[in-house]
Tab-separated table of C-alpha atoms in Angstrom:
chain	number	residue	atom	x	y	z
A	94	MET	CA	-31.867	23.073	27.102
A	95	SER	CA	-35.548	24.004	27.054
A	96	ASP	CA	-38.280	21.513	27.919
A	97	HIS	CA	-41.013	23.606	26.265
A	98	ALA	CA	-42.845	21.837	23.477
A	99	THR	CA	-42.799	24.986	21.340
A	100	THR	CA	-39.049	25.513	21.661
A	101	LEU	CA	-36.825	22.980	19.989
A	102	SER	CA	-33.504	22.557	21.770
A	103	PRO	CA	-30.390	23.443	19.736
A	104	ALA	CA	-28.745	20.120	20.619
A	105	ARG	CA	-31.619	18.094	19.172
A	106	ARG	CA	-31.914	20.316	16.117
A	107	LEU	CA	-28.212	19.940	15.347
A	108	ALA	CA	-28.318	16.184	16.020
A	109	LEU	CA	-31.058	15.859	13.408
A	110	ASP	CA	-29.090	17.961	10.897
A	111	ILE	CA	-26.000	15.802	11.415
A	112	LEU	CA	-27.891	12.513	11.157
A	113	LEU	CA	-29.568	13.656	7.948
A	114	ASP	CA	-26.148	14.627	6.600
A	115	VAL	CA	-24.780	11.202	7.546
A	116	GLY	CA	-27.622	9.572	5.622
A	117	ARG	CA	-27.224	11.765	2.537
A	118	ARG	CA	-23.497	11.138	2.337
A	119	ASP	CA	-23.555	7.519	3.565
A	120	ALA	CA	-20.734	8.646	5.848
A	121	PHE	CA	-19.541	7.653	9.306
A	122	ALA	CA	-21.274	9.487	12.130
A	123	ARG	CA	-18.076	10.371	14.002
A	124	ASP	CA	-16.504	11.831	10.866
A	125	VAL	CA	-19.510	14.085	10.217
A	126	LEU	CA	-19.660	15.068	13.888
A	127	ASN	CA	-15.991	15.998	14.010
A	128	ALA	CA	-16.264	18.061	10.819
A	129	ASN	CA	-19.385	19.965	11.870
A	130	ALA	CA	-18.573	23.615	12.569
A	131	SER	CA	-21.885	24.309	14.330
A	132	LEU	CA	-21.045	21.809	17.063
A	133	LYS	CA	-18.216	24.070	18.222
A	134	ASN	CA	-20.697	26.908	18.758
A	135	LEU	CA	-22.732	24.988	21.344
A	136	ASP	CA	-21.885	25.064	25.016
A	137	GLU	CA	-20.174	21.979	26.409
A	138	ARG	CA	-23.363	20.431	27.767
A	139	ASP	CA	-25.337	20.795	24.530
A	140	ALA	CA	-22.394	19.658	22.416
A	141	GLY	CA	-22.080	16.531	24.548
A	142	PHE	CA	-25.817	15.857	24.255
A	143	THR	CA	-25.647	16.261	20.474
A	144	ARG	CA	-22.856	13.711	20.275
A	145	ARG	CA	-24.776	11.331	22.523
A	146	LEU	CA	-27.840	11.543	20.311
A	147	VAL	CA	-25.988	11.173	17.011
A	148	LEU	CA	-23.860	8.214	18.076
A	149	GLY	CA	-26.663	6.569	20.057
A	150	VAL	CA	-29.226	6.788	17.262
A	151	THR	CA	-26.683	5.400	14.818
A	152	ALA	CA	-25.827	2.473	17.104
A	153	THR	CA	-29.460	1.524	17.814
A	154	SER	CA	-31.140	2.464	14.527
A	155	GLY	CA	-32.579	-0.970	13.796
A	156	CYS	CA	-34.098	-1.333	17.262
A	157	LEU	CA	-35.566	2.168	17.020
A	158	ASP	CA	-37.179	1.272	13.699
A	159	ASP	CA	-38.541	-1.934	15.231
A	160	CYS	CA	-40.162	0.101	18.004
A	161	LEU	CA	-41.492	2.567	15.438
A	162	ARG	CA	-43.146	-0.274	13.515
A	163	GLN	CA	-44.790	-1.562	16.687
A	164	CYS	CA	-46.127	1.867	17.591
A	165	SER	CA	-47.558	2.856	14.209
A	166	ASP	CA	-50.066	1.550	11.712
A	167	PRO	CA	-48.483	-1.066	9.407
A	168	LYS	CA	-49.673	0.951	6.402
A	169	THR	CA	-47.911	4.128	7.552
A	170	ARG	CA	-44.877	5.154	5.527
A	171	PHE	CA	-42.414	7.653	7.023
A	172	ASN	CA	-40.077	9.594	4.771
A	173	SER	CA	-36.395	9.515	5.715
A	174	ARG	CA	-36.421	12.949	7.372
A	175	VAL	CA	-39.427	12.232	9.574
A	176	ARG	CA	-38.081	8.778	10.449
A	177	CYS	CA	-34.773	10.325	11.507
A	178	ALA	CA	-36.537	12.856	13.753
A	179	LEU	CA	-38.624	10.086	15.333
A	180	ARG	CA	-35.522	7.983	15.933
A	181	ILE	CA	-34.034	10.749	18.075
A	182	ALA	CA	-37.115	10.911	20.303
A	183	LEU	CA	-37.346	7.120	20.508
A	184	PHE	CA	-33.678	6.890	21.484
A	185	GLU	CA	-34.320	9.299	24.354
A	186	LEU	CA	-37.303	7.257	25.498
A	187	LEU	CA	-35.752	3.796	25.186
A	188	TYR	CA	-32.088	4.349	26.016
A	189	LEU	CA	-31.837	7.594	27.980
A	190	ASP	CA	-35.019	7.069	30.012
A	191	ALA	CA	-35.958	10.675	29.294
A	192	PRO	CA	-39.161	12.040	30.859
A	193	ALA	CA	-41.969	11.201	28.470
A	194	ASN	CA	-43.286	14.758	28.244
A	195	VAL	CA	-39.862	16.080	27.238
A	196	ALA	CA	-39.015	13.380	24.697
A	197	VAL	CA	-42.477	13.445	23.122
A	198	SER	CA	-42.831	17.219	22.888
A	199	GLN	CA	-39.322	17.700	21.539
A	200	GLY	CA	-39.795	14.781	19.137
A	201	VAL	CA	-42.985	16.324	17.785
A	202	GLU	CA	-41.165	19.601	17.219
A	203	LEU	CA	-38.337	17.786	15.430
A	204	VAL	CA	-40.854	16.116	13.135
A	205	ARG	CA	-42.700	19.417	12.613
A	206	SER	CA	-39.414	20.999	11.483
A	207	GLN	CA	-39.300	18.468	8.651
A	208	SER	CA	-43.007	18.015	7.850
A	209	ARG	CA	-45.700	20.103	9.534
A	210	GLY	CA	-48.367	17.674	8.423
A	211	ALA	CA	-46.692	14.759	10.216
A	212	ALA	CA	-46.666	16.381	13.667
A	213	GLY	CA	-50.014	14.897	14.751
A	214	LEU	CA	-48.997	11.406	13.705
A	215	ALA	CA	-45.661	11.835	15.521
A	216	ASN	CA	-47.476	12.853	18.689
A	217	ALA	CA	-49.596	9.685	18.642
A	218	VAL	CA	-46.678	7.397	17.832
A	219	LEU	CA	-44.400	8.840	20.497
A	220	HIS	CA	-47.071	8.745	23.206
A	221	ARG	CA	-47.623	5.080	22.386
A	222	ALA	CA	-43.880	4.432	22.528
A	223	ALA	CA	-43.588	6.206	25.878
A	224	SER	CA	-46.356	4.017	27.316
A	225	ASN	CA	-44.859	0.817	25.914
A	226	ARG	CA	-41.132	1.393	26.309
A	227	SER	CA	-40.695	-1.012	29.215
A	228	SER	CA	-42.612	-3.826	27.515
A	229	PHE	CA	-40.624	-3.261	24.312
A	230	ARG	CA	-37.287	-3.512	26.118
A	231	GLU	CA	-38.374	-6.607	28.012
A	232	ALA	CA	-39.619	-8.212	24.763
A	233	GLU	CA	-43.065	-8.817	26.203
A	234	GLY	CA	-45.240	-10.625	23.704
A	235	VAL	CA	-42.269	-12.305	22.033
A	236	ASP	CA	-42.182	-16.114	21.939
A	237	PRO	CA	-40.749	-17.133	25.354
A	238	VAL	CA	-38.158	-19.297	23.603
A	239	HIS	CA	-36.616	-16.153	22.114
A	240	ALA	CA	-37.691	-13.419	24.536
A	241	ARG	CA	-34.500	-13.425	26.623
A	242	ILE	CA	-32.119	-12.855	23.708
A	243	VAL	CA	-34.519	-10.406	22.031
A	244	SER	CA	-34.624	-8.382	25.245
A	245	LEU	CA	-30.819	-8.366	25.498
A	246	ALA	CA	-30.579	-7.265	21.882
A	247	ARG	CA	-33.083	-4.460	22.335
A	248	LYS	CA	-31.501	-3.191	25.559
A	249	SER	CA	-28.069	-3.049	23.907
A	250	GLY	CA	-29.382	-1.763	20.577
A	251	THR	CA	-28.006	-4.677	18.539
A	252	PRO	CA	-29.633	-6.977	15.953
A	253	VAL	CA	-31.017	-10.181	17.460
A	254	TRP	CA	-28.908	-12.418	15.206
A	255	LEU	CA	-25.768	-10.569	16.278
A	256	ALA	CA	-26.629	-10.746	19.986
A	257	ARG	CA	-27.181	-14.482	19.616
A	258	ASN	CA	-23.867	-14.884	17.790
A	259	ILE	CA	-22.038	-12.936	20.499
A	260	GLU	CA	-23.495	-15.204	23.179
A	261	ASP	CA	-22.595	-18.328	21.206
A	262	SER	CA	-19.023	-17.067	20.783
A	263	LEU	CA	-18.351	-15.789	24.306
A	264	GLY	CA	-20.822	-17.466	26.642
A	265	GLN	CA	-23.545	-15.664	28.582
A	266	ASP	CA	-21.346	-14.016	31.232
A	267	ALA	CA	-18.889	-12.370	28.843
A	268	ALA	CA	-21.681	-11.508	26.413
A	269	ARG	CA	-23.468	-9.744	29.268
A	270	ASP	CA	-20.379	-7.526	29.657
A	271	VAL	CA	-20.469	-6.703	25.951
A	272	PHE	CA	-24.161	-5.801	26.013
A	273	ALA	CA	-23.706	-3.697	29.151
A	274	SER	CA	-20.902	-1.696	27.559
A	275	GLU	CA	-22.395	-1.248	24.097
A	276	LEU	CA	-23.933	2.190	24.663
A	277	LYS	CA	-21.302	3.448	27.097
A	278	PRO	CA	-18.129	5.349	26.138
A	279	ALA	CA	-14.972	3.316	25.673
A	280	PRO	CA	-11.758	4.211	27.533
A	281	VAL	CA	-9.405	6.396	25.498
A	282	THR	CA	-5.739	5.440	25.700
A	283	PHE	CA	-2.632	6.633	23.895
A	284	HIS	CA	0.835	5.328	23.153
A	285	LEU	CA	3.780	7.659	23.737
A	286	ASN	CA	6.607	8.199	21.301
A	287	PRO	CA	9.817	7.670	23.342
A	288	LEU	CA	11.708	10.002	20.978
A	289	ALA	CA	9.310	12.932	21.363
A	290	SER	CA	10.856	16.108	22.702
A	291	GLY	CA	9.088	18.102	25.373
A	292	ARG	CA	6.666	17.036	28.067
A	293	VAL	CA	3.835	14.910	26.702
A	294	GLN	CA	2.269	13.733	29.939
A	295	GLY	CA	1.663	15.342	33.255
A	296	ASP	CA	-1.166	15.899	35.695
A	297	GLY	CA	-4.279	13.909	34.887
A	298	VAL	CA	-2.437	11.152	33.003
A	299	GLU	CA	-2.385	7.590	34.294
A	300	GLU	CA	0.242	5.100	33.093
A	301	GLY	CA	-0.910	1.576	32.366
A	302	SER	CA	0.881	-1.711	32.903
A	303	LEU	CA	2.427	-1.499	29.436
A	304	PRO	CA	5.411	0.796	28.808
A	305	GLY	CA	4.272	3.701	26.665
A	306	CYS	CA	0.550	3.227	27.310
A	307	ILE	CA	-1.243	6.108	29.049
A	308	GLU	CA	-4.867	6.968	29.822
A	309	PRO	CA	-5.555	10.681	30.362
A	310	ILE	CA	-8.369	11.474	32.761
A	311	ASP	CA	-9.499	14.156	30.285
A	312	SER	CA	-8.781	12.694	26.839
A	313	ALA	CA	-10.276	15.688	25.018
A	314	ALA	CA	-7.878	18.049	26.804
A	315	TYR	CA	-4.989	15.737	25.970
A	316	ILE	CA	-5.923	15.803	22.294
A	317	ARG	CA	-6.205	19.595	22.397
A	318	SER	CA	-2.649	19.710	23.756
A	319	GLY	CA	-1.388	18.911	20.250
A	320	ALA	CA	0.409	15.715	21.210
A	321	LEU	CA	-1.201	13.739	18.389
A	322	GLY	CA	-0.549	16.322	15.713
A	323	ALA	CA	3.124	16.408	16.658
A	324	TYR	CA	3.262	12.576	16.718
A	325	LYS	CA	4.304	12.615	20.342
A	326	ALA	CA	1.611	9.971	20.797
A	327	VAL	CA	-1.037	8.009	18.934
A	328	ALA	CA	-4.507	7.043	20.087
A	329	SER	CA	-4.821	3.283	20.418
A	330	ASP	CA	-6.913	0.912	22.504
A	331	ALA	CA	-4.959	-0.722	25.321
A	332	SER	CA	-5.652	-4.248	24.024
A	333	ALA	CA	-4.442	-3.313	20.559
A	334	GLN	CA	-1.250	-1.934	22.127
A	335	LEU	CA	-0.655	-5.247	23.895
A	336	ILE	CA	-0.940	-7.136	20.605
A	337	ALA	CA	1.423	-4.801	18.746
A	338	THR	CA	3.897	-5.102	21.623
A	339	SER	CA	3.737	-8.900	21.697
A	340	ALA	CA	4.674	-9.032	17.999
A	341	THR	CA	7.688	-6.742	18.521
A	342	ARG	CA	10.722	-9.019	18.233
A	343	PRO	CA	14.339	-8.712	17.075
A	344	GLY	CA	15.127	-9.277	13.403
A	345	SER	CA	12.894	-8.907	10.362
A	346	CYS	CA	9.161	-8.286	10.603
A	347	LEU	CA	6.400	-8.361	8.000
A	348	GLU	CA	3.264	-6.521	9.078
A	349	ILE	CA	0.214	-7.305	6.923
A	350	GLY	CA	-2.800	-5.022	7.128
A	351	SER	CA	-0.894	-2.043	8.488
A	352	GLY	CA	-3.597	0.499	7.589
A	353	ARG	CA	-2.647	4.017	8.616
A	354	GLY	CA	0.060	2.622	10.816
A	355	THR	CA	-0.989	2.688	14.465
A	356	LYS	CA	0.527	-0.731	15.190
A	357	THR	CA	3.540	0.153	13.011
A	358	PHE	CA	4.070	3.209	15.222
A	359	ILE	CA	3.712	1.222	18.457
A	360	MET	CA	6.057	-1.542	17.303
A	361	ALA	CA	8.658	1.050	16.330
A	362	CYS	CA	8.317	2.666	19.764
A	363	GLN	CA	8.635	-0.633	21.602
A	364	GLY	CA	11.558	-1.675	19.422
A	365	PHE	CA	13.324	1.522	20.421
A	366	ARG	CA	12.584	0.905	24.103
A	367	THR	CA	14.048	-2.588	23.925
A	368	GLY	CA	17.089	-1.544	21.896
A	369	TRP	CA	16.485	-4.428	19.499
A	370	SER	CA	17.653	-4.247	15.898
A	371	ARG	CA	14.628	-4.567	13.636
A	372	ASP	CA	13.839	-4.414	9.906
A	373	HIS	CA	10.173	-3.733	9.312
A	374	VAL	CA	8.123	-4.176	6.137
A	375	ALA	CA	4.501	-2.945	6.271
A	376	VAL	CA	1.909	-4.072	3.734
A	377	ASP	CA	-1.541	-2.683	3.100
A	378	LEU	CA	-4.078	-3.029	0.317
A	379	TYR	CA	-4.132	0.724	-0.279
A	380	GLN	CA	-1.149	2.739	-1.434
A	381	GLU	CA	-2.412	5.957	0.171
A	382	LYS	CA	-2.461	4.342	3.622
A	383	CYS	CA	1.128	3.199	3.075
A	384	ARG	CA	2.095	6.799	2.268
A	385	MET	CA	0.390	8.059	5.431
A	386	ASN	CA	2.104	5.384	7.500
A	387	ALA	CA	5.522	6.204	6.076
A	388	ALA	CA	5.043	9.940	6.614
A	389	ARG	CA	4.020	9.469	10.240
A	390	LEU	CA	7.137	7.434	11.057
A	391	ILE	CA	9.337	10.100	9.477
A	392	ASP	CA	7.558	12.973	11.234
A	393	ALA	CA	7.743	11.085	14.538
A	394	GLY	CA	11.492	10.561	14.172
A	395	LEU	CA	11.071	6.820	14.577
A	396	PRO	CA	13.131	4.185	12.724
A	397	PRO	CA	11.926	3.964	9.119
A	398	ALA	CA	10.154	0.994	7.588
A	399	ARG	CA	9.677	-0.252	4.070
A	400	PHE	CA	6.221	-0.299	2.506
A	401	ALA	CA	4.410	-2.309	-0.139
A	402	HIS	CA	0.786	-2.264	-1.201
A	403	GLY	CA	-1.551	-4.774	-2.804
A	404	ASP	CA	-3.693	-7.802	-2.052
A	405	ALA	CA	-1.812	-9.760	0.612
A	406	ARG	CA	-3.385	-13.017	-0.541
A	407	ASP	CA	-0.752	-12.807	-3.278
A	408	LEU	CA	2.376	-11.852	-1.360
A	409	GLY	CA	4.531	-12.961	-4.249
A	410	ALA	CA	3.201	-10.014	-6.261
A	411	VAL	CA	3.097	-7.576	-3.328
A	412	LEU	CA	6.688	-8.314	-2.232
A	413	SER	CA	8.116	-8.843	-5.716
A	414	GLU	CA	10.396	-5.810	-5.559
A	415	ILE	CA	11.792	-6.854	-2.175
A	416	ASP	CA	12.283	-10.431	-3.395
A	417	ASP	CA	13.991	-9.251	-6.578
A	418	GLU	CA	16.430	-7.087	-4.645
A	419	ALA	CA	17.324	-10.019	-2.398
A	420	SER	CA	17.408	-12.456	-5.330
A	421	THR	CA	15.354	-14.832	-3.207
A	422	ARG	CA	11.922	-15.254	-1.685
A	423	VAL	CA	12.369	-13.263	1.505
A	424	MET	CA	11.284	-14.934	4.752
A	425	PHE	CA	10.687	-13.068	8.001
A	426	ASP	CA	11.463	-13.751	11.654
A	427	THR	CA	8.074	-12.316	12.617
A	428	VAL	CA	4.871	-11.928	10.626
A	429	LEU	CA	1.938	-9.992	12.068
A	430	LEU	CA	-1.358	-10.384	10.212
A	431	ASP	CA	-3.795	-7.726	11.403
A	432	ALA	CA	-6.676	-9.268	9.510
A	433	PRO	CA	-9.730	-7.466	8.136
A	434	CYS	CA	-12.642	-8.395	10.384
A	435	SER	CA	-16.135	-7.543	11.567
A	436	GLY	CA	-14.834	-5.078	14.173
A	437	THR	CA	-17.332	-6.433	16.697
A	438	GLY	CA	-14.855	-5.818	19.508
A	439	THR	CA	-14.983	-2.072	18.753
A	440	MET	CA	-18.711	-1.473	18.187
A	441	ARG	CA	-19.027	1.133	20.935
A	442	ARG	CA	-16.406	3.216	19.090
A	443	HIS	CA	-17.922	2.572	15.652
A	444	PRO	CA	-21.714	2.697	15.993
A	445	GLU	CA	-22.355	1.815	12.335
A	446	ILE	CA	-20.982	-1.713	12.754
A	447	PRO	CA	-23.968	-3.580	14.252
A	448	TRP	CA	-26.442	-2.534	11.570
A	449	ARG	CA	-24.091	-2.666	8.571
A	450	LEU	CA	-22.914	-6.206	9.262
A	451	ALA	CA	-24.691	-9.152	7.689
A	452	LYS	CA	-24.827	-12.644	9.128
A	453	GLN	CA	-22.935	-14.076	6.142
A	454	ASP	CA	-20.103	-11.587	6.735
A	455	ILE	CA	-19.276	-13.236	10.054
A	456	GLU	CA	-20.196	-16.799	9.233
A	457	ARG	CA	-18.715	-17.140	5.716
A	458	GLU	CA	-17.191	-14.206	3.878
A	459	LEU	CA	-14.798	-12.780	6.463
A	460	PRO	CA	-13.555	-16.160	7.768
A	461	ALA	CA	-12.849	-17.260	4.183
A	462	LEU	CA	-10.799	-14.117	3.536
A	463	GLN	CA	-9.036	-14.378	6.896
A	464	PHE	CA	-8.079	-17.993	6.224
A	465	GLU	CA	-6.602	-17.109	2.822
A	466	LEU	CA	-4.607	-14.258	4.331
A	467	LEU	CA	-3.372	-16.423	7.194
A	468	CYS	CA	-2.125	-19.087	4.785
A	469	ALA	CA	-0.363	-16.436	2.711
A	470	ALA	CA	1.187	-14.868	5.822
A	471	ALA	CA	2.390	-18.249	7.091
A	472	SER	CA	4.215	-18.892	3.834
A	473	ARG	CA	6.589	-16.017	4.671
A	474	VAL	CA	7.518	-17.104	8.208
A	475	ALA	CA	11.132	-18.229	8.521
A	476	SER	CA	12.135	-21.436	10.289
A	477	ALA	CA	11.680	-20.968	14.057
A	478	GLY	CA	9.890	-17.704	13.245
A	479	GLU	CA	6.606	-16.547	14.736
A	480	LEU	CA	3.262	-15.720	13.167
A	481	TYR	CA	0.734	-13.500	14.951
A	482	TYR	CA	-2.877	-13.571	13.782
A	483	ALA	CA	-4.874	-10.631	15.145
A	484	THR	CA	-8.411	-9.265	14.793
A	485	CYS	CA	-10.606	-6.764	16.609
A	486	SER	CA	-13.467	-9.252	16.497
A	487	ILE	CA	-15.059	-11.159	19.371
A	488	MET	CA	-16.537	-13.828	17.093
A	489	HIS	CA	-15.408	-17.443	17.309
A	490	ALA	CA	-15.868	-17.868	13.546
A	491	GLU	CA	-13.269	-15.172	12.848
A	492	ASN	CA	-10.846	-16.110	15.596
A	493	MET	CA	-10.271	-19.622	16.912
A	494	ALA	CA	-12.185	-21.235	14.055
A	495	VAL	CA	-9.860	-19.624	11.486
A	496	VAL	CA	-6.754	-20.623	13.469
A	497	GLN	CA	-7.963	-24.199	13.917
A	498	ARG	CA	-8.773	-24.502	10.221
A	499	PHE	CA	-5.282	-23.256	9.351
A	500	LEU	CA	-3.589	-25.656	11.763
A	501	SER	CA	-5.374	-28.573	10.057
A	502	THR	CA	-3.696	-27.790	6.699
A	503	PRO	CA	-0.298	-29.172	5.582
A	504	LEU	CA	1.244	-25.716	5.991
A	505	GLY	CA	-0.435	-25.208	9.356
A	506	SER	CA	0.952	-28.509	10.617
A	507	GLN	CA	4.377	-26.847	10.628
A	508	PHE	CA	3.175	-24.414	13.337
A	509	LYS	CA	2.253	-24.802	16.979
A	510	LEU	CA	0.153	-22.513	19.125
A	511	ALA	CA	2.078	-20.823	21.932
A	512	PRO	CA	0.872	-18.431	24.655
A	513	VAL	CA	0.908	-14.801	23.580
A	514	SER	CA	2.158	-13.944	27.069
A	515	GLY	CA	5.282	-15.978	26.266
A	516	SER	CA	6.430	-13.574	23.535
A	517	ALA	CA	10.090	-12.600	23.855
A	518	ILE	CA	9.439	-8.995	24.825
A	519	PHE	CA	7.661	-10.062	28.014
A	520	ASP	CA	10.871	-11.621	29.300
A	521	LEU	CA	12.203	-8.079	29.755
A	522	PRO	CA	11.609	-6.706	33.271
A	523	ALA	CA	9.927	-3.542	32.032
A	524	PHE	CA	7.294	-5.601	30.213
A	525	ALA	CA	6.684	-8.320	32.823
A	526	HIS	CA	3.547	-6.649	34.194
A	527	ALA	CA	2.049	-6.493	30.698
A	528	ALA	CA	2.485	-10.274	30.392
A	529	THR	CA	0.281	-10.682	33.471
A	530	THR	CA	-2.383	-8.491	31.847
A	531	ILE	CA	-2.321	-10.700	28.764
A	532	ARG	CA	-2.495	-13.917	30.783
A	533	ASP	CA	-5.659	-12.658	32.446
A	534	SER	CA	-7.362	-12.757	29.017
A	535	GLU	CA	-5.730	-15.827	27.483
A	536	ASN	CA	-7.917	-18.789	26.579
A	537	GLU	CA	-7.022	-22.444	27.099
A	538	CYS	CA	-4.924	-22.402	23.895
A	539	GLY	CA	-2.857	-19.415	24.989
A	540	CYS	CA	-4.583	-17.021	22.572
A	541	TYR	CA	-5.290	-13.507	23.794
A	542	ALA	CA	-9.066	-12.928	23.670
A	543	SER	CA	-10.389	-9.799	25.358
A	544	HIS	CA	-13.962	-8.562	25.207
A	545	PRO	CA	-15.537	-5.161	25.913
A	546	ALA	CA	-16.926	-4.446	29.364
A	547	PRO	CA	-17.881	-1.150	31.035
A	548	GLY	CA	-14.687	0.847	31.614
A	549	LYS	CA	-12.521	-1.861	30.021
A	550	PRO	CA	-10.590	-1.977	26.711
A	551	ASP	CA	-12.037	-3.239	23.445
A	552	GLY	CA	-12.372	-6.800	22.260
A	553	HIS	CA	-9.274	-8.093	20.473
A	554	PHE	CA	-7.962	-11.526	19.530
A	555	CYS	CA	-4.398	-12.664	18.927
A	556	ALA	CA	-2.948	-16.102	18.262
A	557	ARG	CA	0.802	-16.723	18.410
A	558	LEU	CA	1.983	-19.506	16.096
A	559	VAL	CA	5.586	-20.705	16.198
A	560	ARG	CA	7.080	-22.421	13.150
A	561	ALA	CA	9.103	-25.560	13.740
């Protein structure tokens, strides 16, 4: 990488091209990155820097724009291409602590590549930002009542309202972990298919406390090995694997919100490891995801499942064919609701989340949908059956508040909360260690509630409800 002002580094140039493409297509940054052929032509160092810039700018875009407003005349209007170039330089200044001369000179060249006439303005703005970056991060000049949370939000690249909501949901200590991990890479873990032929793990692979869960030291090399393409394994966060495992029980299972089938895959694997007889029905809103899920199970050689698609708030319509065949309203021994949610427990993997979320999503719209789905799911739990409510959110409004609201209803009064670590599978010796891992993150009600921290898994929530 060159530090000369007149030579624009290839990593920064490509990062700008990718970010502009993301904006034009309103796409996800990781998807555009992974599809970009030019990225493969860079050396490893430059490719890594390009990824860091693209994902980092996406995750902190609102804070970068806030800094840009503070460092420019209020009447100045930046077109989208110039703004994107300035964001890259500001990200280097604020979040990578890049030397000012490098970030400013390269930022000016990025802007010049999009608008020669804007280079002088960019130079002034970026020099001002370089001089003020510490005061911006520390929220100097902000009302002292709000300065602490504003500073935390700026340092983690999140909206102030979201940072405040995270603190209110988790408390200051756990929220500090979340903020500290927000701009750091998340651990990459996989779940092994016990039926896969050939060696799928070896040197550089660490086994976790959960059977089937592994964490390669070099995840990119593991992916290049072809294990995922051959369905010898699936990528899945360790906390998500624990939840899928806890809901793996003998008998019939209804999985709601199966998506592309990662939890379906894991439950099938764990069912095979236990030797339990299971009948699995997976439901998703989208038919195409059901097809993908079904195909993966077949290609993986795992026990098949049955699939149905539609709005799970109306399970009578979604499961009508299954009910008709049984000549009764089918009830299930286990129901797993993997509810649509804010995804706030996975923000470091999905950098668009913080700035696409709205306050009403978390406080009203998502909890209302989650409550409806939970009531519908509960209506299909057999007597003495178990209902698992899961999200990848760290927000109280989407987690305990939804469960407590459900328990206060006539239907909810038929259920009692039970510790997730007490699920049947954890009575088996091979899974005993995993129960300890879950207990370490259980709240006072026995619900599993993890949160992101540097080097730790994502934030996931799971409540286990047993029907009388």
